[in-house]
Amino acid sequence: MTAPMLFALLLVFISGLALGWLGHAARAGQRAAVAEARLAAMRDNERLLRQSLGAASEDAARRQSHALGAMMEPLREAVGTLNRHIQEVEHNRINAYSGLREQVAGMQRMSHQLSTQTGQLVAALRAPQVRGRWGEIQLERVVELAGMTRHCDFDTQVTRRGAAPGAPDGVVRPDLVVRLAGGRQIVVDAKVPCTAYLDAAATEESRERDGHLARHAKHLRNHVDQLAAKEYWASFDPSPEFVVLFVPGDPFLDAALGTDSGLLEYAFAKNVVLATPTTLMALLRTVALGWRQEALTADMAAIQQLGRELYTRLGTTGRHLDRLGAQLGKAVDAFNHTVASVESRVMVTARKLHDLEIADAPVPEIHRVDSWPRAVGFAESDPR
C-alpha cells in the first residue's frame, strides 16, 4: 500500500472520528438541554411543593393551635382557679397569723397579769389576818355547797365560855358550829398553815424544799395541839369529843402528810380530825342526810298522831250522824202520821168545798215520805 492511500485512509478515519465526535456532542447538547429543562421543571415543582408544604404547614399549625387552645382552656381555667385559691389561702393565712399574733400577745399580757396577781396573792397569804379570813371564807363556801343554811344548820363565830387551859381568857370562839340530829354539835376551826408551804413552792433546791415542808408539817402539828388544848367539846354540850381542823386546800395537808406520815394518827389521838374541802364536804353531806332522816322521822310521828286523832274524830262524827239519822226517821214517821190525819180530817172537807165549785183549783194531795235514812257503821265503832 502506497503512502497516498494511507494518508487518504487516515483522513477518512479522522473525518469519521470528527463526525462521530460532532454527533456525540450534538446528542450531549440535546441531553443537556433536556436535563436543563427537566431541572427547571423540577425547580418549579419544588417551588410549588414548597408553597404547598408551606400552606399545609400553616394550616396544620393553625389547626394545631386551635386544638391546643381548646385543650389548654380547661387547664388555663384550673390554673386560674388554683391561683385565686392560693391568693385566698394566703390572705386567710395572713389574717390568721395576725389574729394568732394578737392572741399570743393577749396571752402574754394575761400571763403577766396572772403572774403579778399570783405574786400579790402569795404576799397576801403570808399575812396572818388575810390567811385566816381566807380559810374562814373557804370553810363557809364548803358548808353552803353541802346544802346547809346559815343560822339553821350551822352558825359562824359562836362564842362560849370555856374552862380549858387552851382558853386562858375563859372564852372560845370556833369558826363554825354544825348542828347534828338529836341536838348535838360539831365544832370546826379553820387553820391555814401555808407560810412554809409557799417557801417550799418558791424554791428549786430539793434539800431546801424538804426543810420547808418539814417546817410546814410542824406548823400543822402545832395547830393540832392548840385545838386539842381548847377542848371545844367541853364548851358545846352536847358535842362529840372531837374538833374538826379544816385545812382549806388538799395540797396543804398532802404536803404535810408526805413529810410527817404519822400526823393523822397524832391528830386522832388528840381528838382532832383533819379535814380538807373534799373530806369536809363528805362529812357535812352525811350530817345533812342525818338531818333529813331526823326530819322524816319527826314527820312520820306527826302523821301517825294526826291519823289517830282523825280516826277518833271520824268515829265521833259517825255516831252523831247515826243519831241524826235516827231522829230523821222519827221525824219522817211523825210527818206521815200528820199527813194521814190531815188527809182524813181536813182535806176531805176541802175537797167537798171544791165539789161545790167554791174554788177553781183542786186541793193538792199531800204525799207520804217513804224514804228512810240508812244506818251507818260508825255507830258500832270503838268510842276510844
mmCIF file of N, CA, C and O in Angstrom, residues 13-80:
data_model
loop_
_atom_site.group_PDB
_atom_site.id
_atom_site.type_symbol
_atom_site.label_atom_id
_atom_site.label_comp_id
_atom_site.label_asym_id
_atom_site.label_seq_id
_atom_site.Cartn_x
_atom_site.Cartn_y
_atom_site.Cartn_z
ATOM 1 N N PHE A 13 -10.398 8.304 8.365
ATOM 2 C CA PHE A 13 -10.567 7.896 9.756
ATOM 3 C C PHE A 13 -10.716 9.102 10.680
ATOM 4 O O PHE A 13 -11.577 9.153 11.560
ATOM 5 N N ILE A 14 -9.922 10.141 10.408
ATOM 6 C CA ILE A 14 -10.005 11.358 11.227
ATOM 7 C C ILE A 14 -11.333 12.024 10.983
ATOM 8 O O ILE A 14 -11.974 12.523 11.931
ATOM 9 N N SER A 15 -11.785 12.010 9.750
ATOM 10 C CA SER A 15 -13.077 12.632 9.441
ATOM 11 C C SER A 15 -14.186 11.892 10.151
ATOM 12 O O SER A 15 -15.133 12.483 10.678
ATOM 13 N N GLY A 16 -14.080 10.573 10.120
ATOM 14 C CA GLY A 16 -15.131 9.793 10.841
ATOM 15 C C GLY A 16 -15.125 10.090 12.345
ATOM 16 O O GLY A 16 -16.176 10.199 12.965
ATOM 17 N N LEU A 17 -13.895 10.172 12.821
ATOM 18 C CA LEU A 17 -13.830 10.492 14.257
ATOM 19 C C LEU A 17 -14.430 11.850 14.540
ATOM 20 O O LEU A 17 -15.136 12.046 15.542
ATOM 21 N N ALA A 18 -14.114 12.841 13.598
ATOM 22 C CA ALA A 18 -14.668 14.183 13.856
ATOM 23 C C ALA A 18 -16.174 14.183 13.757
ATOM 24 O O ALA A 18 -16.880 14.809 14.576
ATOM 25 N N LEU A 19 -16.661 13.435 12.712
ATOM 26 C CA LEU A 19 -18.112 13.385 12.568
ATOM 27 C C LEU A 19 -18.746 12.687 13.783
ATOM 28 O O LEU A 19 -19.801 13.111 14.280
ATOM 29 N N GLY A 20 -18.124 11.621 14.238
ATOM 30 C CA GLY A 20 -18.671 10.920 15.431
ATOM 31 C C GLY A 20 -18.663 11.818 16.683
ATOM 32 O O GLY A 20 -19.596 11.813 17.480
ATOM 33 N N TRP A 21 -17.534 12.574 16.729
ATOM 34 C CA TRP A 21 -17.463 13.459 17.934
ATOM 35 C C TRP A 21 -18.504 14.528 17.867
ATOM 36 O O TRP A 21 -19.148 14.866 18.866
ATOM 37 N N LEU A 22 -18.659 15.076 16.630
ATOM 38 C CA LEU A 22 -19.663 16.113 16.458
ATOM 39 C C LEU A 22 -21.072 15.577 16.782
ATOM 40 O O LEU A 22 -21.905 16.234 17.414
ATOM 41 N N GLY A 23 -21.377 14.361 16.287
ATOM 42 C CA GLY A 23 -22.686 13.761 16.575
ATOM 43 C C GLY A 23 -22.884 13.521 18.083
ATOM 44 O O GLY A 23 -23.954 13.771 18.638
ATOM 45 N N HIS A 24 -21.794 13.055 18.629
ATOM 46 C CA HIS A 24 -21.890 12.801 20.079
ATOM 47 C C HIS A 24 -22.075 14.107 20.838
ATOM 48 O O HIS A 24 -22.876 14.198 21.795
ATOM 49 N N ALA A 25 -21.390 15.152 20.392
ATOM 50 C CA ALA A 25 -21.534 16.452 21.050
ATOM 51 C C ALA A 25 -22.937 16.988 20.866
ATOM 52 O O ALA A 25 -23.523 17.585 21.783
ATOM 53 N N ALA A 26 -23.493 16.763 19.650
ATOM 54 C CA ALA A 26 -24.860 17.233 19.413
ATOM 55 C C ALA A 26 -25.842 16.495 20.323
ATOM 56 O O ALA A 26 -26.739 17.097 20.931
ATOM 57 N N ARG A 27 -25.636 15.184 20.414
ATOM 58 C CA ARG A 27 -26.533 14.426 21.293
ATOM 59 C C ARG A 27 -26.364 14.836 22.770
ATOM 60 O O ARG A 27 -27.326 14.946 23.535
ATOM 61 N N ALA A 28 -25.112 15.092 23.131
ATOM 62 C CA ALA A 28 -24.850 15.529 24.511
ATOM 63 C C ALA A 28 -25.491 16.883 24.763
ATOM 64 O O ALA A 28 -26.037 17.146 25.841
ATOM 65 N N GLY A 29 -25.499 17.782 23.821
ATOM 66 C CA GLY A 29 -26.148 19.084 23.965
ATOM 67 C C GLY A 29 -27.642 18.921 24.129
ATOM 68 O O GLY A 29 -28.283 19.615 24.937
ATOM 69 N N GLN A 30 -28.171 17.999 23.281
ATOM 70 C CA GLN A 30 -29.614 17.767 23.421
ATOM 71 C C GLN A 30 -29.948 17.232 24.810
ATOM 72 O O GLN A 30 -30.929 17.654 25.442
ATOM 73 N N ARG A 31 -29.079 16.267 25.213
ATOM 74 C CA ARG A 31 -29.334 15.711 26.554
ATOM 75 C C ARG A 31 -29.175 16.780 27.631
ATOM 76 O O ARG A 31 -29.917 16.836 28.620
ATOM 77 N N ALA A 32 -28.217 17.665 27.453
ATOM 78 C CA ALA A 32 -28.023 18.740 28.437
ATOM 79 C C ALA A 32 -29.222 19.672 28.455
ATOM 80 O O ALA A 32 -29.668 20.126 29.499
ATOM 81 N N ALA A 33 -29.751 19.958 27.238
ATOM 82 C CA ALA A 33 -30.925 20.831 27.181
ATOM 83 C C ALA A 33 -32.121 20.167 27.853
ATOM 84 O O ALA A 33 -32.886 20.800 28.599
ATOM 85 N N VAL A 34 -32.236 18.839 27.560
ATOM 86 C CA VAL A 34 -33.342 18.123 28.194
ATOM 87 C C VAL A 34 -33.173 18.108 29.715
ATOM 88 O O VAL A 34 -34.109 18.297 30.475
ATOM 89 N N ALA A 35 -31.885 17.892 30.093
ATOM 90 C CA ALA A 35 -31.614 17.876 31.544
ATOM 91 C C ALA A 35 -31.893 19.235 32.162
ATOM 92 O O ALA A 35 -32.454 19.348 33.264
ATOM 93 N N GLU A 36 -31.496 20.289 31.429
ATOM 94 C CA GLU A 36 -31.779 21.616 31.968
ATOM 95 C C GLU A 36 -33.279 21.873 32.043
ATOM 96 O O GLU A 36 -33.777 22.463 33.009
ATOM 97 N N ALA A 37 -34.020 21.398 31.026
ATOM 98 C CA ALA A 37 -35.469 21.578 31.044
ATOM 99 C C ALA A 37 -36.093 20.812 32.222
ATOM 100 O O ALA A 37 -36.965 21.316 32.926
ATOM 101 N N ARG A 38 -35.540 19.556 32.343
ATOM 102 C CA ARG A 38 -36.057 18.773 33.471
ATOM 103 C C ARG A 38 -35.710 19.425 34.816
ATOM 104 O O ARG A 38 -36.526 19.449 35.745
ATOM 105 N N LEU A 39 -34.489 19.960 34.880
ATOM 106 C CA LEU A 39 -34.070 20.612 36.113
ATOM 107 C C LEU A 39 -34.927 21.837 36.401
ATOM 108 O O LEU A 39 -35.328 22.077 37.554
ATOM 109 N N ALA A 40 -35.249 22.587 35.364
ATOM 110 C CA ALA A 40 -36.101 23.751 35.555
ATOM 111 C C ALA A 40 -37.502 23.334 35.996
ATOM 112 O O ALA A 40 -38.123 23.943 36.882
ATOM 113 N N ALA A 41 -37.994 22.209 35.379
ATOM 114 C CA ALA A 41 -39.319 21.717 35.776
ATOM 115 C C ALA A 41 -39.308 21.239 37.231
ATOM 116 O O ALA A 41 -40.240 21.475 37.995
ATOM 117 N N MET A 42 -38.172 20.575 37.575
ATOM 118 C CA MET A 42 -38.068 20.102 38.961
ATOM 119 C C MET A 42 -38.010 21.280 39.928
ATOM 120 O O MET A 42 -38.587 21.233 41.026
ATOM 121 N N ARG A 43 -37.300 22.330 39.495
ATOM 122 C CA ARG A 43 -37.257 23.520 40.339
ATOM 123 C C ARG A 43 -38.644 24.129 40.502
ATOM 124 O O ARG A 43 -39.038 24.550 41.606
ATOM 125 N N ASP A 44 -39.397 24.169 39.395
ATOM 126 C CA ASP A 44 -40.768 24.688 39.507
ATOM 127 C C ASP A 44 -41.615 23.807 40.417
ATOM 128 O O ASP A 44 -42.403 24.305 41.245
ATOM 129 N N ASN A 45 -41.449 22.479 40.224
ATOM 130 C CA ASN A 45 -42.212 21.557 41.084
ATOM 131 C C ASN A 45 -41.818 21.707 42.561
ATOM 132 O O ASN A 45 -42.657 21.644 43.464
ATOM 133 N N GLU A 46 -40.492 21.860 42.720
ATOM 134 C CA GLU A 46 -40.020 22.043 44.098
ATOM 135 C C GLU A 46 -40.591 23.322 44.704
ATOM 136 O O GLU A 46 -41.017 23.352 45.874
ATOM 137 N N ARG A 47 -40.621 24.402 43.892
ATOM 138 C CA ARG A 47 -41.166 25.656 44.384
ATOM 139 C C ARG A 47 -42.657 25.486 44.710
ATOM 140 O O ARG A 47 -43.147 25.937 45.771
ATOM 141 N N LEU A 48 -43.373 24.810 43.751
ATOM 142 C CA LEU A 48 -44.791 24.569 44.028
ATOM 143 C C LEU A 48 -44.991 23.684 45.270
ATOM 144 O O LEU A 48 -45.904 23.899 46.077
ATOM 145 N N LEU A 49 -44.097 22.656 45.372
ATOM 146 C CA LEU A 49 -44.197 21.765 46.524
ATOM 147 C C LEU A 49 -43.925 22.522 47.827
ATOM 148 O O LEU A 49 -44.607 22.315 48.835
ATOM 149 N N ARG A 50 -42.912 23.401 47.754
ATOM 150 C CA ARG A 50 -42.612 24.191 48.944
ATOM 151 C C ARG A 50 -43.768 25.112 49.289
ATOM 152 O O ARG A 50 -44.124 25.277 50.478
ATOM 153 N N GLN A 51 -44.362 25.705 48.279
ATOM 154 C CA GLN A 51 -45.524 26.545 48.546
ATOM 155 C C GLN A 51 -46.673 25.726 49.144
ATOM 156 O O GLN A 51 -47.339 26.160 50.094
ATOM 157 N N SER A 52 -46.884 24.530 48.573
ATOM 158 C CA SER A 52 -47.950 23.665 49.102
ATOM 159 C C SER A 52 -47.648 23.239 50.532
ATOM 160 O O SER A 52 -48.516 23.242 51.406
ATOM 161 N N LEU A 53 -46.354 22.844 50.738
ATOM 162 C CA LEU A 53 -45.963 22.445 52.090
ATOM 163 C C LEU A 53 -46.092 23.612 53.064
ATOM 164 O O LEU A 53 -46.510 23.434 54.226
ATOM 165 N N GLY A 54 -45.747 24.814 52.622
ATOM 166 C CA GLY A 54 -45.878 25.981 53.487
ATOM 167 C C GLY A 54 -47.326 26.244 53.858
ATOM 168 O O GLY A 54 -47.660 26.509 55.020
ATOM 169 N N ALA A 55 -48.192 26.173 52.807
ATOM 170 C CA ALA A 55 -49.611 26.388 53.073
ATOM 171 C C ALA A 55 -50.158 25.298 53.994
ATOM 172 O O ALA A 55 -50.922 25.564 54.931
ATOM 173 N N ALA A 56 -49.719 24.013 53.694
ATOM 174 C CA ALA A 56 -50.177 22.913 54.545
ATOM 175 C C ALA A 56 -49.656 23.075 55.970
ATOM 176 O O ALA A 56 -50.369 22.809 56.948
ATOM 177 N N SER A 57 -48.392 23.522 56.081
ATOM 178 C CA SER A 57 -47.817 23.709 57.415
ATOM 179 C C SER A 57 -48.542 24.823 58.173
ATOM 180 O O SER A 57 -48.841 24.688 59.367
ATOM 181 N N GLU A 58 -48.829 25.913 57.462
ATOM 182 C CA GLU A 58 -49.567 26.998 58.108
ATOM 183 C C GLU A 58 -50.962 26.547 58.536
ATOM 184 O O GLU A 58 -51.427 26.842 59.647
ATOM 185 N N ASP A 59 -51.639 25.792 57.659
ATOM 186 C CA ASP A 59 -52.966 25.296 58.007
ATOM 187 C C ASP A 59 -52.901 24.335 59.207
ATOM 188 O O ASP A 59 -53.708 24.410 60.140
ATOM 189 N N ALA A 60 -51.910 23.412 59.134
ATOM 190 C CA ALA A 60 -51.747 22.461 60.245
ATOM 191 C C ALA A 60 -51.392 23.194 61.538
ATOM 192 O O ALA A 60 -51.861 22.835 62.628
ATOM 193 N N ALA A 61 -50.551 24.232 61.386
ATOM 194 C CA ALA A 61 -50.185 24.996 62.581
ATOM 195 C C ALA A 61 -51.399 25.709 63.172
ATOM 196 O O ALA A 61 -51.589 25.730 64.401
ATOM 197 N N ARG A 62 -52.237 26.278 62.263
ATOM 198 C CA ARG A 62 -53.446 26.917 62.778
ATOM 199 C C ARG A 62 -54.377 25.901 63.452
ATOM 200 O O ARG A 62 -54.934 26.159 64.530
ATOM 201 N N ARG A 63 -54.523 24.740 62.779
ATOM 202 C CA ARG A 63 -55.389 23.709 63.380
ATOM 203 C C ARG A 63 -54.826 23.227 64.717
ATOM 204 O O ARG A 63 -55.560 23.065 65.699
ATOM 205 N N GLN A 64 -53.520 22.989 64.725
ATOM 206 C CA GLN A 64 -52.906 22.555 65.979
ATOM 207 C C GLN A 64 -53.027 23.638 67.063
ATOM 208 O O GLN A 64 -53.231 23.341 68.232
ATOM 209 N N SER A 65 -52.905 24.909 66.601
ATOM 210 C CA SER A 65 -53.027 25.999 67.572
ATOM 211 C C SER A 65 -54.429 26.033 68.174
ATOM 212 O O SER A 65 -54.603 26.169 69.387
ATOM 213 N N HIS A 66 -55.446 25.885 67.286
ATOM 214 C CA HIS A 66 -56.821 25.849 67.787
ATOM 215 C C HIS A 66 -57.049 24.644 68.698
ATOM 216 O O HIS A 66 -57.694 24.742 69.744
ATOM 217 N N ALA A 67 -56.519 23.477 68.272
ATOM 218 C CA ALA A 67 -56.697 22.269 69.083
ATOM 219 C C ALA A 67 -56.007 22.404 70.433
ATOM 220 O O ALA A 67 -56.563 22.062 71.476
ATOM 221 N N LEU A 68 -54.774 22.921 70.380
ATOM 222 C CA LEU A 68 -54.059 23.124 71.642
ATOM 223 C C LEU A 68 -54.754 24.161 72.515
ATOM 224 O O LEU A 68 -54.797 24.033 73.734
ATOM 225 N N GLY A 69 -55.297 25.223 71.847
ATOM 226 C CA GLY A 69 -56.033 26.221 72.629
ATOM 227 C C GLY A 69 -57.256 25.614 73.298
ATOM 228 O O GLY A 69 -57.556 25.901 74.463
ATOM 229 N N ALA A 70 -57.987 24.746 72.554
ATOM 230 C CA ALA A 70 -59.151 24.085 73.146
ATOM 231 C C ALA A 70 -58.754 23.136 74.268
ATOM 232 O O ALA A 70 -59.449 23.012 75.286
ATOM 233 N N MET A 71 -57.600 22.448 74.077
ATOM 234 C CA MET A 71 -57.129 21.527 75.114
ATOM 235 C C MET A 71 -56.591 22.280 76.322
ATOM 236 O O MET A 71 -56.737 21.827 77.463
ATOM 237 N N MET A 72 -55.992 23.412 76.111
ATOM 238 C CA MET A 72 -55.383 24.161 77.196
ATOM 239 C C MET A 72 -56.369 25.042 77.948
ATOM 240 O O MET A 72 -56.044 25.541 79.019
ATOM 241 N N GLU A 73 -57.583 25.261 77.396
ATOM 242 C CA GLU A 73 -58.533 26.144 78.051
ATOM 243 C C GLU A 73 -58.938 25.627 79.435
ATOM 244 O O GLU A 73 -58.927 26.383 80.418
ATOM 245 N N PRO A 74 -59.327 24.318 79.605
ATOM 246 C CA PRO A 74 -59.628 23.841 80.972
ATOM 247 C C PRO A 74 -58.433 23.957 81.916
ATOM 248 O O PRO A 74 -58.594 24.294 83.075
ATOM 249 N N LEU A 75 -57.237 23.653 81.350
ATOM 250 C CA LEU A 75 -56.045 23.768 82.192
ATOM 251 C C LEU A 75 -55.813 25.214 82.606
ATOM 252 O O LEU A 75 -55.440 25.495 83.755
ATOM 253 N N ARG A 76 -56.077 26.138 81.638
ATOM 254 C CA ARG A 76 -55.909 27.554 81.966
ATOM 255 C C ARG A 76 -56.919 27.980 83.052
ATOM 256 O O ARG A 76 -56.572 28.711 83.987
ATOM 257 N N GLU A 77 -58.176 27.496 82.923
ATOM 258 C CA GLU A 77 -59.173 27.813 83.946
ATOM 259 C C GLU A 77 -58.801 27.211 85.295
ATOM 260 O O GLU A 77 -58.946 27.853 86.345
ATOM 261 N N ALA A 78 -58.306 25.950 85.263
ATOM 262 C CA ALA A 78 -57.897 25.314 86.523
ATOM 263 C C ALA A 78 -56.742 26.063 87.164
ATOM 264 O O ALA A 78 -56.704 26.257 88.385
ATOM 265 N N VAL A 79 -55.792 26.489 86.318
ATOM 266 C CA VAL A 79 -54.654 27.246 86.856
ATOM 267 C C VAL A 79 -55.125 28.569 87.442
ATOM 268 O O VAL A 79 -54.667 29.005 88.507
ATOM 269 N N GLY A 80 -56.092 29.223 86.761
ATOM 270 C CA GLY A 80 -56.638 30.470 87.292
ATOM 271 C C GLY A 80 -57.358 30.264 88.610
ATOM 272 O O GLY A 80 -57.192 31.039 89.566
#
